[in-house]
Amino acid sequence: MAASRIVIENCAIATVDAHDTEYPTGHVVVADHLIESVGPGRAPAGLADVVRRIDGTGHLATPGLVNTHHHFYQWITRGLATDHHLFDWLVALYPTWARLDEQMVRAAARGSLAMMARGGVTTAMDHHYVYPRGSGDLSGAIIGAAGDMGVRFTLARGSMDRGRSDGGLPPDFAVETLDGALAATEETIDTHHDPSFDAMTQIAVAPCSPFSVSTQLLRQGAELARRKGVRLHTHGSETVEEEQFCRELFGLGPTDYLESTGWLGPDVWMAHCIHMDDADIAAFARTGTGVAHCPSSNARLGAGIARVPDLLAAGVPVGLGVDGTASNEAGELHTELRNALLVNRLGPRREAALTARQALRLGTYGGAQVLGRADGIGSLEAGKLADLVLWRLDTLAHASIADPVAALVLGAAAPVTLSLVNGRPIVEDNRLTTVDEDAIARETRTEAQRLARADSRTS
Ligand code: ZN
């Protein structure tokens, strides 16, 4: 069968390829689910089977944004504990989260996905680690929500098994058993993981954090992931308190502790990685371990400023993450492009701080690297998957900014005229095409209220 083609012309293009190639005016041709060509000027003449031709005048085309760290369920617990640091914030919210059920998790996933997709995210991830007993098929509900929306997706199947009685932070009623968590994770991989180049769903093994999981769960989780050939994800080096916890309990800092349990390697990415010394950064670089940088959440919880320029200089793969929306109520990735740049310029090494183009790279190619998908997504190049965004830059918000990449990164969140995943539109003219955004807004409010009522009845 002949390919059906979409031709996009007359737009600025930032390819985010290895040379950061940009075209002030160029074209992208999509054939079925792949990018067929990208280049300057108009598309080649005489293309057959063109089903759609888009005039991109006044727009910038980029790779779709890739989110590398999130907790979708938090969409229905936004705006709580707004003045807390991480550990106090977690302790305040764990009892509420332990009352989640499948319907709530589905609604929260739809809300989180919708917010990101309408802001140019084409690949999403969810680190879900709260599985209350009897709460239903939460992983299936989340994966179904991503499938309905048409977003490319990694579910990091999380877990917690170190309750308070074992010296951990979460209450005992919010954790799973070691064997239960491992068995459920393996079943999720067997049911849902697709290893192929154009996969829409992948699974990662993702015990929550050093202070909420046992050493055995880290060790056996890493073994499970490597036996199954899937990636590994967790939180690391987020706060000073975590560092103290690891030193007191294990006699090691977080990076050394995680390395001792098998958690450094080219198949691992970790969220935050703020409190790292030069030796920690060297260990990440030596092993190819990736980082999900979440600047808004880090600021919201007062966690600190990650050493992103130093990580990049050492060769560590770095992507961006929204993090859960209980610590980043905005829930969209544009803010992270902007804040990654701004926050790092407030850090101790201003002379090496990020550029606008580096920020765009973190949100696209860097994210693809840490999710292990850089062969297929993260840049606009012939042969890659057709995940791309056409940002409108000719309205009041951006029309007077000369540089389109600076407009996108430093300006207000740009309207999305078109977002393609696998060559299929998920956003047109700033509206989601696959789901009803207003219905999702109503549903998430209803479920947030239901959770609040369940919490007040039982606390
Ligand atoms: Zn997180």
GROMACS .gro file of C-alpha atoms and ligand atoms in nm:
model
  460
    1MET     CA    1   0.000   0.000   0.000
    2ALA     CA    2   0.122   0.349  -0.082
    3ALA     CA    3   0.224   0.574   0.204
    4SER     CA    4  -0.011   0.858   0.296
    5ARG     CA    5   0.181   1.181   0.336
    6ILE     CA    6   0.141   1.494   0.545
    7VAL     CA    7   0.343   1.792   0.419
    8ILE     CA    8   0.427   2.081   0.653
    9GLU     CA    9   0.591   2.386   0.491
   10ASN     CA   10   0.692   2.750   0.547
   11CYS     CA   11   0.773   2.707   0.918
   12ALA     CA   12   1.093   2.754   1.116
   13ILE     CA   13   1.237   2.417   1.217
   14ALA     CA   14   1.457   2.319   1.512
   15THR     CA   15   1.552   1.959   1.440
   16VAL     CA   16   1.750   1.899   1.764
   17ASP     CA   17   1.967   1.658   1.566
   18ALA     CA   18   2.333   1.598   1.660
   19HIS     CA   19   2.436   1.929   1.500
   20ASP     CA   20   2.138   2.132   1.628
   21THR     CA   21   2.041   2.194   1.265
   22GLU     CA   22   1.782   2.469   1.225
   23TYR     CA   23   1.601   2.608   0.920
   24PRO     CA   24   1.452   2.961   0.929
   25THR     CA   25   1.202   2.836   0.670
   26GLY     CA   26   1.171   2.470   0.593
   27HIS     CA   27   0.956   2.163   0.543
   28VAL     CA   28   0.880   1.829   0.707
   29VAL     CA   29   0.725   1.541   0.515
   30VAL     CA   30   0.557   1.267   0.716
   31ALA     CA   31   0.485   0.934   0.547
   32ASP     CA   32   0.253   0.714   0.756
   33HIS     CA   33   0.412   0.699   1.102
   34LEU     CA   34   0.762   0.808   0.998
   35ILE     CA   35   0.942   1.130   0.909
   36GLU     CA   36   1.034   1.098   0.543
   37SER     CA   37   1.228   1.421   0.498
   38VAL     CA   38   1.322   1.744   0.678
   39GLY     CA   39   1.496   2.033   0.506
   40PRO     CA   40   1.511   2.397   0.402
   41GLY     CA   41   1.258   2.564   0.172
   42ARG     CA   42   0.955   2.392   0.021
   43ALA     CA   43   0.894   2.017   0.019
   44PRO     CA   44   1.014   1.826  -0.290
   45ALA     CA   45   0.775   1.869  -0.583
   46GLY     CA   46   0.565   1.583  -0.718
   47LEU     CA   47   0.510   1.389  -0.393
   48ALA     CA   48   0.235   1.131  -0.435
   49ASP     CA   49  -0.042   1.046  -0.189
   50VAL     CA   50  -0.035   1.377  -0.003
   51VAL     CA   51  -0.347   1.366   0.218
   52ARG     CA   52  -0.278   1.693   0.394
   53ARG     CA   53  -0.069   2.003   0.321
   54ILE     CA   54  -0.014   2.246   0.611
   55ASP     CA   55   0.107   2.605   0.573
   56GLY     CA   56   0.327   2.655   0.879
   57THR     CA   57   0.388   3.028   0.829
   58GLY     CA   58   0.447   3.194   1.168
   59HIS     CA   59   0.521   2.860   1.334
   60LEU     CA   60   0.816   2.664   1.473
   61ALA     CA   61   0.833   2.287   1.424
   62THR     CA   62   1.019   2.085   1.688
   63PRO     CA   63   1.033   1.724   1.799
   64GLY     CA   64   0.746   1.642   2.038
   65LEU     CA   65   0.830   1.705   2.403
   66VAL     CA   66   0.926   1.403   2.613
   67ASN     CA   67   0.835   1.393   2.980
   68THR     CA   68   1.058   1.168   3.190
   69HIS     CA   69   0.916   1.193   3.544
   70HIS     CA   70   0.559   1.230   3.668
   71HIS     CA   71   0.305   1.085   3.912
   72PHE     CA   72  -0.032   1.109   3.736
   73TYR     CA   73  -0.241   1.019   4.043
   74GLN     CA   74  -0.141   1.347   4.208
   75TRP     CA   75  -0.361   1.538   3.961
   76ILE     CA   76  -0.648   1.497   4.210
   77THR     CA   77  -0.441   1.610   4.512
   78ARG     CA   78  -0.308   1.939   4.376
   79GLY     CA   79  -0.275   2.247   4.592
   80LEU     CA   80  -0.231   2.064   4.925
   81ALA     CA   81   0.056   2.106   5.173
   82THR     CA   82   0.177   2.399   4.966
   83ASP     CA   83   0.440   2.522   5.213
   84HIS     CA   84   0.605   2.190   5.305
   85HIS     CA   85   0.946   2.044   5.226
   86LEU     CA   86   0.960   1.693   5.075
   87PHE     CA   87   0.949   1.465   5.382
   88ASP     CA   88   0.679   1.668   5.565
   89TRP     CA   89   0.485   1.698   5.239
   90LEU     CA   90   0.498   1.320   5.183
   91VAL     CA   91   0.393   1.242   5.540
   92ALA     CA   92   0.101   1.487   5.504
   93LEU     CA   93  -0.018   1.331   5.176
   94TYR     CA   94   0.048   0.953   5.212
   95PRO     CA   95  -0.281   0.889   5.405
   96THR     CA   96  -0.483   1.059   5.130
   97TRP     CA   97  -0.302   0.872   4.853
   98ALA     CA   98  -0.361   0.539   5.027
   99ARG     CA   99  -0.736   0.583   4.961
  100LEU     CA  100  -0.701   0.590   4.581
  101ASP     CA  101  -0.913   0.355   4.372
  102GLU     CA  102  -0.913   0.263   4.006
  103GLN     CA  103  -1.170   0.522   3.902
  104MET     CA  104  -0.975   0.800   4.071
  105VAL     CA  105  -0.645   0.688   3.919
  106ARG     CA  106  -0.799   0.669   3.572
  107ALA     CA  107  -0.942   1.021   3.599
  108ALA     CA  108  -0.616   1.160   3.735
  109ALA     CA  109  -0.420   0.994   3.453
  110ARG     CA  110  -0.655   1.144   3.194
  111GLY     CA  111  -0.616   1.488   3.349
  112SER     CA  112  -0.237   1.465   3.364
  113LEU     CA  113  -0.208   1.333   3.010
  114ALA     CA  114  -0.449   1.590   2.867
  115MET     CA  115  -0.262   1.880   3.025
  116MET     CA  116   0.073   1.761   2.893
  117ALA     CA  117  -0.052   1.666   2.547
  118ARG     CA  118  -0.215   2.003   2.481
  119GLY     CA  119   0.122   2.159   2.574
  120GLY     CA  120   0.321   1.964   2.318
  121VAL     CA  121   0.414   1.644   2.502
  122THR     CA  122   0.408   1.346   2.266
  123THR     CA  123   0.582   1.094   2.496
  124ALA     CA  124   0.464   1.077   2.856
  125MET     CA  125   0.568   0.867   3.154
  126ASP     CA  126   0.402   0.790   3.483
  127HIS     CA  127   0.591   0.668   3.790
  128HIS     CA  128   0.305   0.509   3.981
  129TYR     CA  129   0.396   0.357   4.317
  130VAL     CA  130   0.076   0.371   4.526
  131TYR     CA  131  -0.112   0.042   4.500
  132PRO     CA  132  -0.353   0.023   4.798
  133ARG     CA  133  -0.488  -0.328   4.863
  134GLY     CA  134  -0.806  -0.398   4.669
  135SER     CA  135  -0.782  -0.084   4.458
  136GLY     CA  136  -0.826  -0.262   4.124
  137ASP     CA  137  -0.612  -0.270   3.808
  138LEU     CA  138  -0.440   0.068   3.846
  139SER     CA  139  -0.165   0.000   3.591
  140GLY     CA  140  -0.423  -0.110   3.333
  141ALA     CA  141  -0.628   0.204   3.397
  142ILE     CA  142  -0.326   0.432   3.345
  143ILE     CA  143  -0.209   0.253   3.031
  144GLY     CA  144  -0.565   0.264   2.893
  145ALA     CA  145  -0.582   0.640   2.950
  146ALA     CA  146  -0.260   0.696   2.753
  147GLY     CA  147  -0.384   0.468   2.475
  148ASP     CA  148  -0.715   0.657   2.448
  149MET     CA  149  -0.529   0.986   2.413
  150GLY     CA  150  -0.282   0.849   2.157
  151VAL     CA  151   0.025   0.958   2.354
  152ARG     CA  152   0.343   0.746   2.348
  153PHE     CA  153   0.390   0.618   2.701
  154THR     CA  154   0.620   0.458   2.957
  155LEU     CA  155   0.464   0.328   3.277
  156ALA     CA  156   0.729   0.306   3.547
  157ARG     CA  157   0.562   0.042   3.766
  158GLY     CA  158   0.654   0.170   4.111
  159SER     CA  159   0.635   0.013   4.451
  160MET     CA  160   0.694   0.078   4.822
  161ASP     CA  161   0.763  -0.197   5.078
  162ARG     CA  162   0.946  -0.011   5.358
  163GLY     CA  163   0.669   0.112   5.587
  164ARG     CA  164   0.724   0.307   5.905
  165SER     CA  165   0.766  -0.006   6.118
  166ASP     CA  166   1.068  -0.097   5.897
  167GLY     CA  167   1.224   0.248   5.935
  168GLY     CA  168   1.073   0.390   5.615
  169LEU     CA  169   0.873   0.709   5.563
  170PRO     CA  170   0.532   0.584   5.435
  171PRO     CA  171   0.271   0.445   5.675
  172ASP     CA  172   0.254   0.064   5.682
  173PHE     CA  173  -0.095   0.059   5.526
  174ALA     CA  174   0.035   0.234   5.210
  175VAL     CA  175   0.298  -0.027   5.118
  176GLU     CA  176   0.302  -0.363   4.936
  177THR     CA  177   0.495  -0.674   5.034
  178LEU     CA  178   0.829  -0.743   4.865
  179ASP     CA  179   0.699  -1.052   4.683
  180GLY     CA  180   0.368  -0.888   4.595
  181ALA     CA  181   0.538  -0.584   4.441
  182LEU     CA  182   0.781  -0.794   4.237
  183ALA     CA  183   0.511  -1.031   4.111
  184ALA     CA  184   0.278  -0.746   4.011
  185THR     CA  185   0.563  -0.565   3.835
  186GLU     CA  186   0.656  -0.878   3.638
  187GLU     CA  187   0.293  -0.931   3.540
  188THR     CA  188   0.267  -0.570   3.419
  189ILE     CA  189   0.577  -0.618   3.202
  190ASP     CA  190   0.445  -0.946   3.059
  191THR     CA  191   0.105  -0.794   2.982
  192HIS     CA  192   0.198  -0.452   2.848
  193HIS     CA  193   0.565  -0.402   2.754
  194ASP     CA  194   0.635  -0.362   2.383
  195PRO     CA  195   1.010  -0.360   2.302
  196SER     CA  196   0.969  -0.255   1.938
  197PHE     CA  197   1.107   0.060   1.776
  198ASP     CA  198   0.765   0.223   1.737
  199ALA     CA  199   0.617   0.097   2.065
  200MET     CA  200   0.334   0.304   2.213
  201THR     CA  201   0.363   0.138   2.558
  202GLN     CA  202   0.672   0.043   2.753
  203ILE     CA  203   0.714  -0.061   3.117
  204ALA     CA  204   1.000   0.018   3.354
  205VAL     CA  205   1.072  -0.129   3.698
  206ALA     CA  206   1.050   0.157   3.948
  207PRO     CA  207   1.073   0.110   4.327
  208CYS     CA  208   0.988   0.451   4.468
  209SER     CA  209   1.293   0.581   4.658
  210PRO     CA  210   1.566   0.472   4.902
  211PHE     CA  211   1.353   0.583   5.199
  212SER     CA  212   1.036   0.393   5.099
  213VAL     CA  213   1.165   0.059   4.966
  214SER     CA  214   1.376  -0.222   5.108
  215THR     CA  215   1.727  -0.302   4.988
  216GLN     CA  216   1.591  -0.640   4.869
  217LEU     CA  217   1.327  -0.470   4.653
  218LEU     CA  218   1.594  -0.254   4.489
  219ARG     CA  219   1.823  -0.551   4.433
  220GLN     CA  220   1.556  -0.794   4.311
  221GLY     CA  221   1.383  -0.519   4.111
  222ALA     CA  222   1.707  -0.453   3.923
  223GLU     CA  223   1.746  -0.827   3.856
  224LEU     CA  224   1.388  -0.848   3.731
  225ALA     CA  225   1.434  -0.550   3.496
  226ARG     CA  226   1.753  -0.697   3.347
  227ARG     CA  227   1.600  -1.042   3.309
  228LYS     CA  228   1.310  -0.884   3.120
  229GLY     CA  229   1.516  -0.628   2.924
  230VAL     CA  230   1.325  -0.324   3.053
  231ARG     CA  231   1.451   0.000   3.204
  232LEU     CA  232   1.488   0.096   3.570
  233HIS     CA  233   1.364   0.417   3.731
  234THR     CA  234   1.362   0.564   4.082
  235HIS     CA  235   1.408   0.887   4.277
  236GLY     CA  236   1.763   0.971   4.388
  237SER     CA  237   1.951   1.244   4.575
  238GLU     CA  238   1.645   1.468   4.599
  239THR     CA  239   1.699   1.625   4.942
  240VAL     CA  240   1.947   1.674   5.224
  241GLU     CA  241   1.718   1.461   5.443
  242GLU     CA  242   1.743   1.169   5.198
  243GLU     CA  243   2.121   1.193   5.210
  244GLN     CA  244   2.109   1.183   5.593
  245PHE     CA  245   1.865   0.889   5.585
  246CYS     CA  246   2.096   0.686   5.360
  247ARG     CA  247   2.407   0.766   5.564
  248GLU     CA  248   2.238   0.672   5.892
  249LEU     CA  249   2.074   0.352   5.767
  250PHE     CA  250   2.325   0.223   5.510
  251GLY     CA  251   2.646   0.412   5.587
  252LEU     CA  252   2.652   0.539   5.226
  253GLY     CA  253   2.530   0.841   5.032
  254PRO     CA  254   2.233   0.779   4.795
  255THR     CA  255   2.444   0.727   4.480
  256ASP     CA  256   2.680   0.477   4.645
  257TYR     CA  257   2.388   0.300   4.810
  258LEU     CA  258   2.195   0.274   4.482
  259GLU     CA  259   2.510   0.154   4.302
  260SER     CA  260   2.556  -0.116   4.570
  261THR     CA  261   2.209  -0.250   4.486
  262GLY     CA  262   2.261  -0.258   4.106
  263TRP     CA  263   2.101   0.078   4.037
  264LEU     CA  264   2.357   0.250   3.816
  265GLY     CA  265   2.379   0.164   3.447
  266PRO     CA  266   2.285   0.265   3.092
  267ASP     CA  267   1.935   0.121   3.149
  268VAL     CA  268   1.869   0.337   3.460
  269TRP     CA  269   1.732   0.689   3.494
  270MET     CA  270   1.669   0.870   3.820
  271ALA     CA  271   1.456   1.169   3.912
  272HIS     CA  272   1.610   1.483   4.066
  273CYS     CA  273   1.978   1.397   4.140
  274ILE     CA  274   2.031   1.730   4.316
  275HIS     CA  275   2.264   1.659   4.606
  276MET     CA  276   2.548   1.501   4.411
  277ASP     CA  277   2.919   1.562   4.454
  278ASP     CA  278   3.177   1.532   4.178
  279ALA     CA  279   3.229   1.160   4.249
  280ASP     CA  280   2.853   1.094   4.218
  281ILE     CA  281   2.840   1.276   3.883
  282ALA     CA  282   3.145   1.079   3.764
  283ALA     CA  283   2.971   0.754   3.863
  284PHE     CA  284   2.662   0.850   3.660
  285ALA     CA  285   2.881   0.941   3.362
  286ARG     CA  286   3.091   0.623   3.386
  287THR     CA  287   2.783   0.400   3.397
  288GLY     CA  288   2.562   0.595   3.153
  289THR     CA  289   2.292   0.650   3.417
  290GLY     CA  290   2.036   0.913   3.313
  291VAL     CA  291   1.869   1.196   3.504
  292ALA     CA  292   1.514   1.338   3.498
  293HIS     CA  293   1.554   1.703   3.596
  294CYS     CA  294   1.239   1.853   3.755
  295PRO     CA  295   1.317   2.219   3.831
  296SER     CA  296   0.964   2.338   3.922
  297SER     CA  297   0.906   2.058   4.172
  298ASN     CA  298   1.254   2.103   4.316
  299ALA     CA  299   1.175   2.472   4.376
  300ARG     CA  300   0.820   2.405   4.507
  301LEU     CA  301   0.957   2.162   4.770
  302GLY     CA  302   1.272   2.363   4.841
  303ALA     CA  303   1.485   2.062   4.745
  304GLY     CA  304   1.769   2.251   4.573
  305ILE     CA  305   1.922   2.314   4.229
  306ALA     CA  306   2.046   2.015   4.029
  307ARG     CA  307   2.393   2.056   3.875
  308VAL     CA  308   2.263   2.016   3.521
  309PRO     CA  309   2.550   2.195   3.340
  310ASP     CA  310   2.801   1.975   3.528
  311LEU     CA  311   2.598   1.660   3.449
  312LEU     CA  312   2.589   1.755   3.080
  313ALA     CA  313   2.958   1.844   3.075
  314ALA     CA  314   3.035   1.498   3.218
  315GLY     CA  315   2.825   1.334   2.945
  316VAL     CA  316   2.529   1.227   3.161
  317PRO     CA  317   2.200   1.194   2.966
  318VAL     CA  318   1.952   1.446   3.111
  319GLY     CA  319   1.581   1.483   3.033
  320LEU     CA  320   1.309   1.700   3.189
  321GLY     CA  321   1.024   1.600   3.417
  322VAL     CA  322   0.706   1.767   3.531
  323ASP     CA  323   0.708   1.552   3.850
  324GLY     CA  324   0.378   1.488   4.025
  325THR     CA  325   0.129   1.772   4.021
  326ALA     CA  326   0.100   1.774   4.400
  327SER     CA  327   0.444   1.940   4.382
  328ASN     CA  328   0.401   2.114   4.045
  329GLU     CA  329   0.042   2.220   4.003
  330ALA     CA  330   0.099   2.345   3.645
  331GLY     CA  331   0.155   1.991   3.516
  332GLU     CA  332   0.293   2.090   3.177
  333LEU     CA  333   0.641   2.064   3.032
  334HIS     CA  334   0.690   2.412   2.886
  335THR     CA  335   0.738   2.541   3.241
  336GLU     CA  336   1.022   2.292   3.283
  337LEU     CA  337   1.205   2.411   2.967
  338ARG     CA  338   1.186   2.765   3.099
  339ASN     CA  339   1.260   2.688   3.461
  340ALA     CA  340   1.550   2.456   3.378
  341LEU     CA  341   1.717   2.753   3.215
  342LEU     CA  342   1.618   3.012   3.477
  343VAL     CA  343   1.686   2.802   3.786
  344ASN     CA  344   2.031   2.700   3.667
  345ARG     CA  345   2.123   3.063   3.609
  346LEU     CA  346   2.044   3.128   3.974
  347GLY     CA  347   2.285   2.851   4.072
  348PRO     CA  348   2.651   2.879   4.168
  349ARG     CA  349   2.795   2.843   3.814
  350ARG     CA  350   2.623   3.110   3.606
  351GLU     CA  351   2.898   3.109   3.344
  352ALA     CA  352   2.816   2.748   3.250
  353ALA     CA  353   2.435   2.777   3.279
  354LEU     CA  354   2.201   2.642   3.014
  355THR     CA  355   2.118   2.809   2.683
  356ALA     CA  356   1.768   2.816   2.530
  357ARG     CA  357   1.877   2.551   2.281
  358GLN     CA  358   2.012   2.327   2.556
  359ALA     CA  359   1.679   2.360   2.737
  360LEU     CA  360   1.491   2.252   2.423
  361ARG     CA  361   1.733   1.960   2.385
  362LEU     CA  362   1.668   1.846   2.745
  363GLY     CA  363   1.292   1.848   2.676
  364THR     CA  364   1.321   1.648   2.354
  365TYR     CA  365   1.632   1.446   2.266
  366GLY     CA  366   1.754   1.430   2.628
  367GLY     CA  367   1.421   1.285   2.734
  368ALA     CA  368   1.431   1.031   2.454
  369GLN     CA  369   1.778   0.924   2.569
  370VAL     CA  370   1.682   0.865   2.930
  371LEU     CA  371   1.374   0.666   2.825
  372GLY     CA  372   1.590   0.455   2.593
  373ARG     CA  373   1.399   0.577   2.285
  374ALA     CA  374   1.656   0.801   2.113
  375ASP     CA  375   1.668   0.574   1.807
  376GLY     CA  376   1.304   0.658   1.732
  377ILE     CA  377   1.211   0.992   1.888
  378GLY     CA  378   1.358   1.317   2.025
  379SER     CA  379   1.475   1.479   1.700
  380LEU     CA  380   1.334   1.557   1.356
  381GLU     CA  381   1.531   1.335   1.119
  382ALA     CA  382   1.436   1.119   0.822
  383GLY     CA  383   1.355   0.765   0.933
  384LYS     CA  384   1.250   0.858   1.284
  385LEU     CA  385   0.896   0.831   1.419
  386ALA     CA  386   0.667   1.121   1.328
  387ASP     CA  387   0.626   1.273   1.675
  388LEU     CA  388   0.638   1.648   1.619
  389VAL     CA  389   0.481   1.975   1.728
  390LEU     CA  390   0.396   2.287   1.532
  391TRP     CA  391   0.404   2.580   1.775
  392ARG     CA  392   0.220   2.902   1.686
  393LEU     CA  393   0.452   3.202   1.735
  394ASP     CA  394   0.275   3.480   1.540
  395THR     CA  395   0.029   3.596   1.808
  396LEU     CA  396   0.060   3.869   2.071
  397ALA     CA  397   0.260   3.647   2.308
  398HIS     CA  398   0.549   3.575   2.069
  399ALA     CA  399   0.524   3.772   1.742
  400SER     CA  400   0.789   4.029   1.838
  401ILE     CA  401   1.050   3.774   1.955
  402ALA     CA  402   1.298   3.735   1.670
  403ASP     CA  403   1.444   3.396   1.761
  404PRO     CA  404   1.177   3.121   1.750
  405VAL     CA  405   1.365   2.889   1.988
  406ALA     CA  406   1.403   3.171   2.242
  407ALA     CA  407   1.033   3.250   2.192
  408LEU     CA  408   0.939   2.890   2.269
  409VAL     CA  409   1.167   2.844   2.570
  410LEU     CA  410   1.158   3.190   2.731
  411GLY     CA  411   0.817   3.317   2.621
  412ALA     CA  412   0.470   3.226   2.744
  413ALA     CA  413   0.350   2.872   2.671
  414ALA     CA  414   0.295   2.873   2.294
  415PRO     CA  415  -0.032   2.751   2.141
  416VAL     CA  416   0.000   2.412   1.967
  417THR     CA  417  -0.145   2.425   1.617
  418LEU     CA  418  -0.063   2.060   1.550
  419SER     CA  419   0.087   1.775   1.748
  420LEU     CA  420   0.152   1.439   1.583
  421VAL     CA  421   0.232   1.107   1.748
  422ASN     CA  422   0.322   0.831   1.503
  423GLY     CA  423   0.196   1.068   1.230
  424ARG     CA  424  -0.147   1.087   1.396
  425PRO     CA  425  -0.283   1.422   1.521
  426ILE     CA  426  -0.351   1.439   1.896
  427VAL     CA  427  -0.381   1.822   1.906
  428GLU     CA  428  -0.526   2.053   1.641
  429ASP     CA  429  -0.563   2.429   1.689
  430ASN     CA  430  -0.482   2.404   2.060
  431ARG     CA  431  -0.750   2.140   2.131
  432LEU     CA  432  -0.711   1.770   2.198
  433THR     CA  433  -0.854   1.566   1.912
  434THR     CA  434  -0.882   1.223   2.072
  435VAL     CA  435  -1.063   1.305   2.399
  436ASP     CA  436  -1.307   1.564   2.537
  437GLU     CA  437  -1.100   1.805   2.744
  438ASP     CA  438  -1.402   1.962   2.920
  439ALA     CA  439  -1.536   1.621   3.019
  440ILE     CA  440  -1.195   1.533   3.165
  441ALA     CA  441  -1.192   1.857   3.366
  442ARG     CA  442  -1.535   1.772   3.516
  443GLU     CA  443  -1.436   1.411   3.584
  444THR     CA  444  -1.113   1.506   3.764
  445ARG     CA  445  -1.296   1.755   3.985
  446THR     CA  446  -1.555   1.492   4.079
  447GLU     CA  447  -1.286   1.236   4.163
  448ALA     CA  448  -1.079   1.489   4.360
  449GLN     CA  449  -1.388   1.566   4.570
  450ARG     CA  450  -1.463   1.195   4.616
  451LEU     CA  451  -1.106   1.135   4.736
  452ALA     CA  452  -1.126   1.430   4.975
  453ARG     CA  453  -1.451   1.289   5.120
  454ALA     CA  454  -1.303   0.938   5.158
  455ASP     CA  455  -1.004   1.090   5.333
  456SER     CA  456  -1.207   1.298   5.579
  457ARG     CA  457  -1.427   0.997   5.669
  458THR     CA  458  -1.133   0.776   5.759
  459SER     CA  459  -0.870   1.010   5.901
  460ZN      ZN  460   0.871   1.223   4.177
   0.00000   0.00000   0.00000
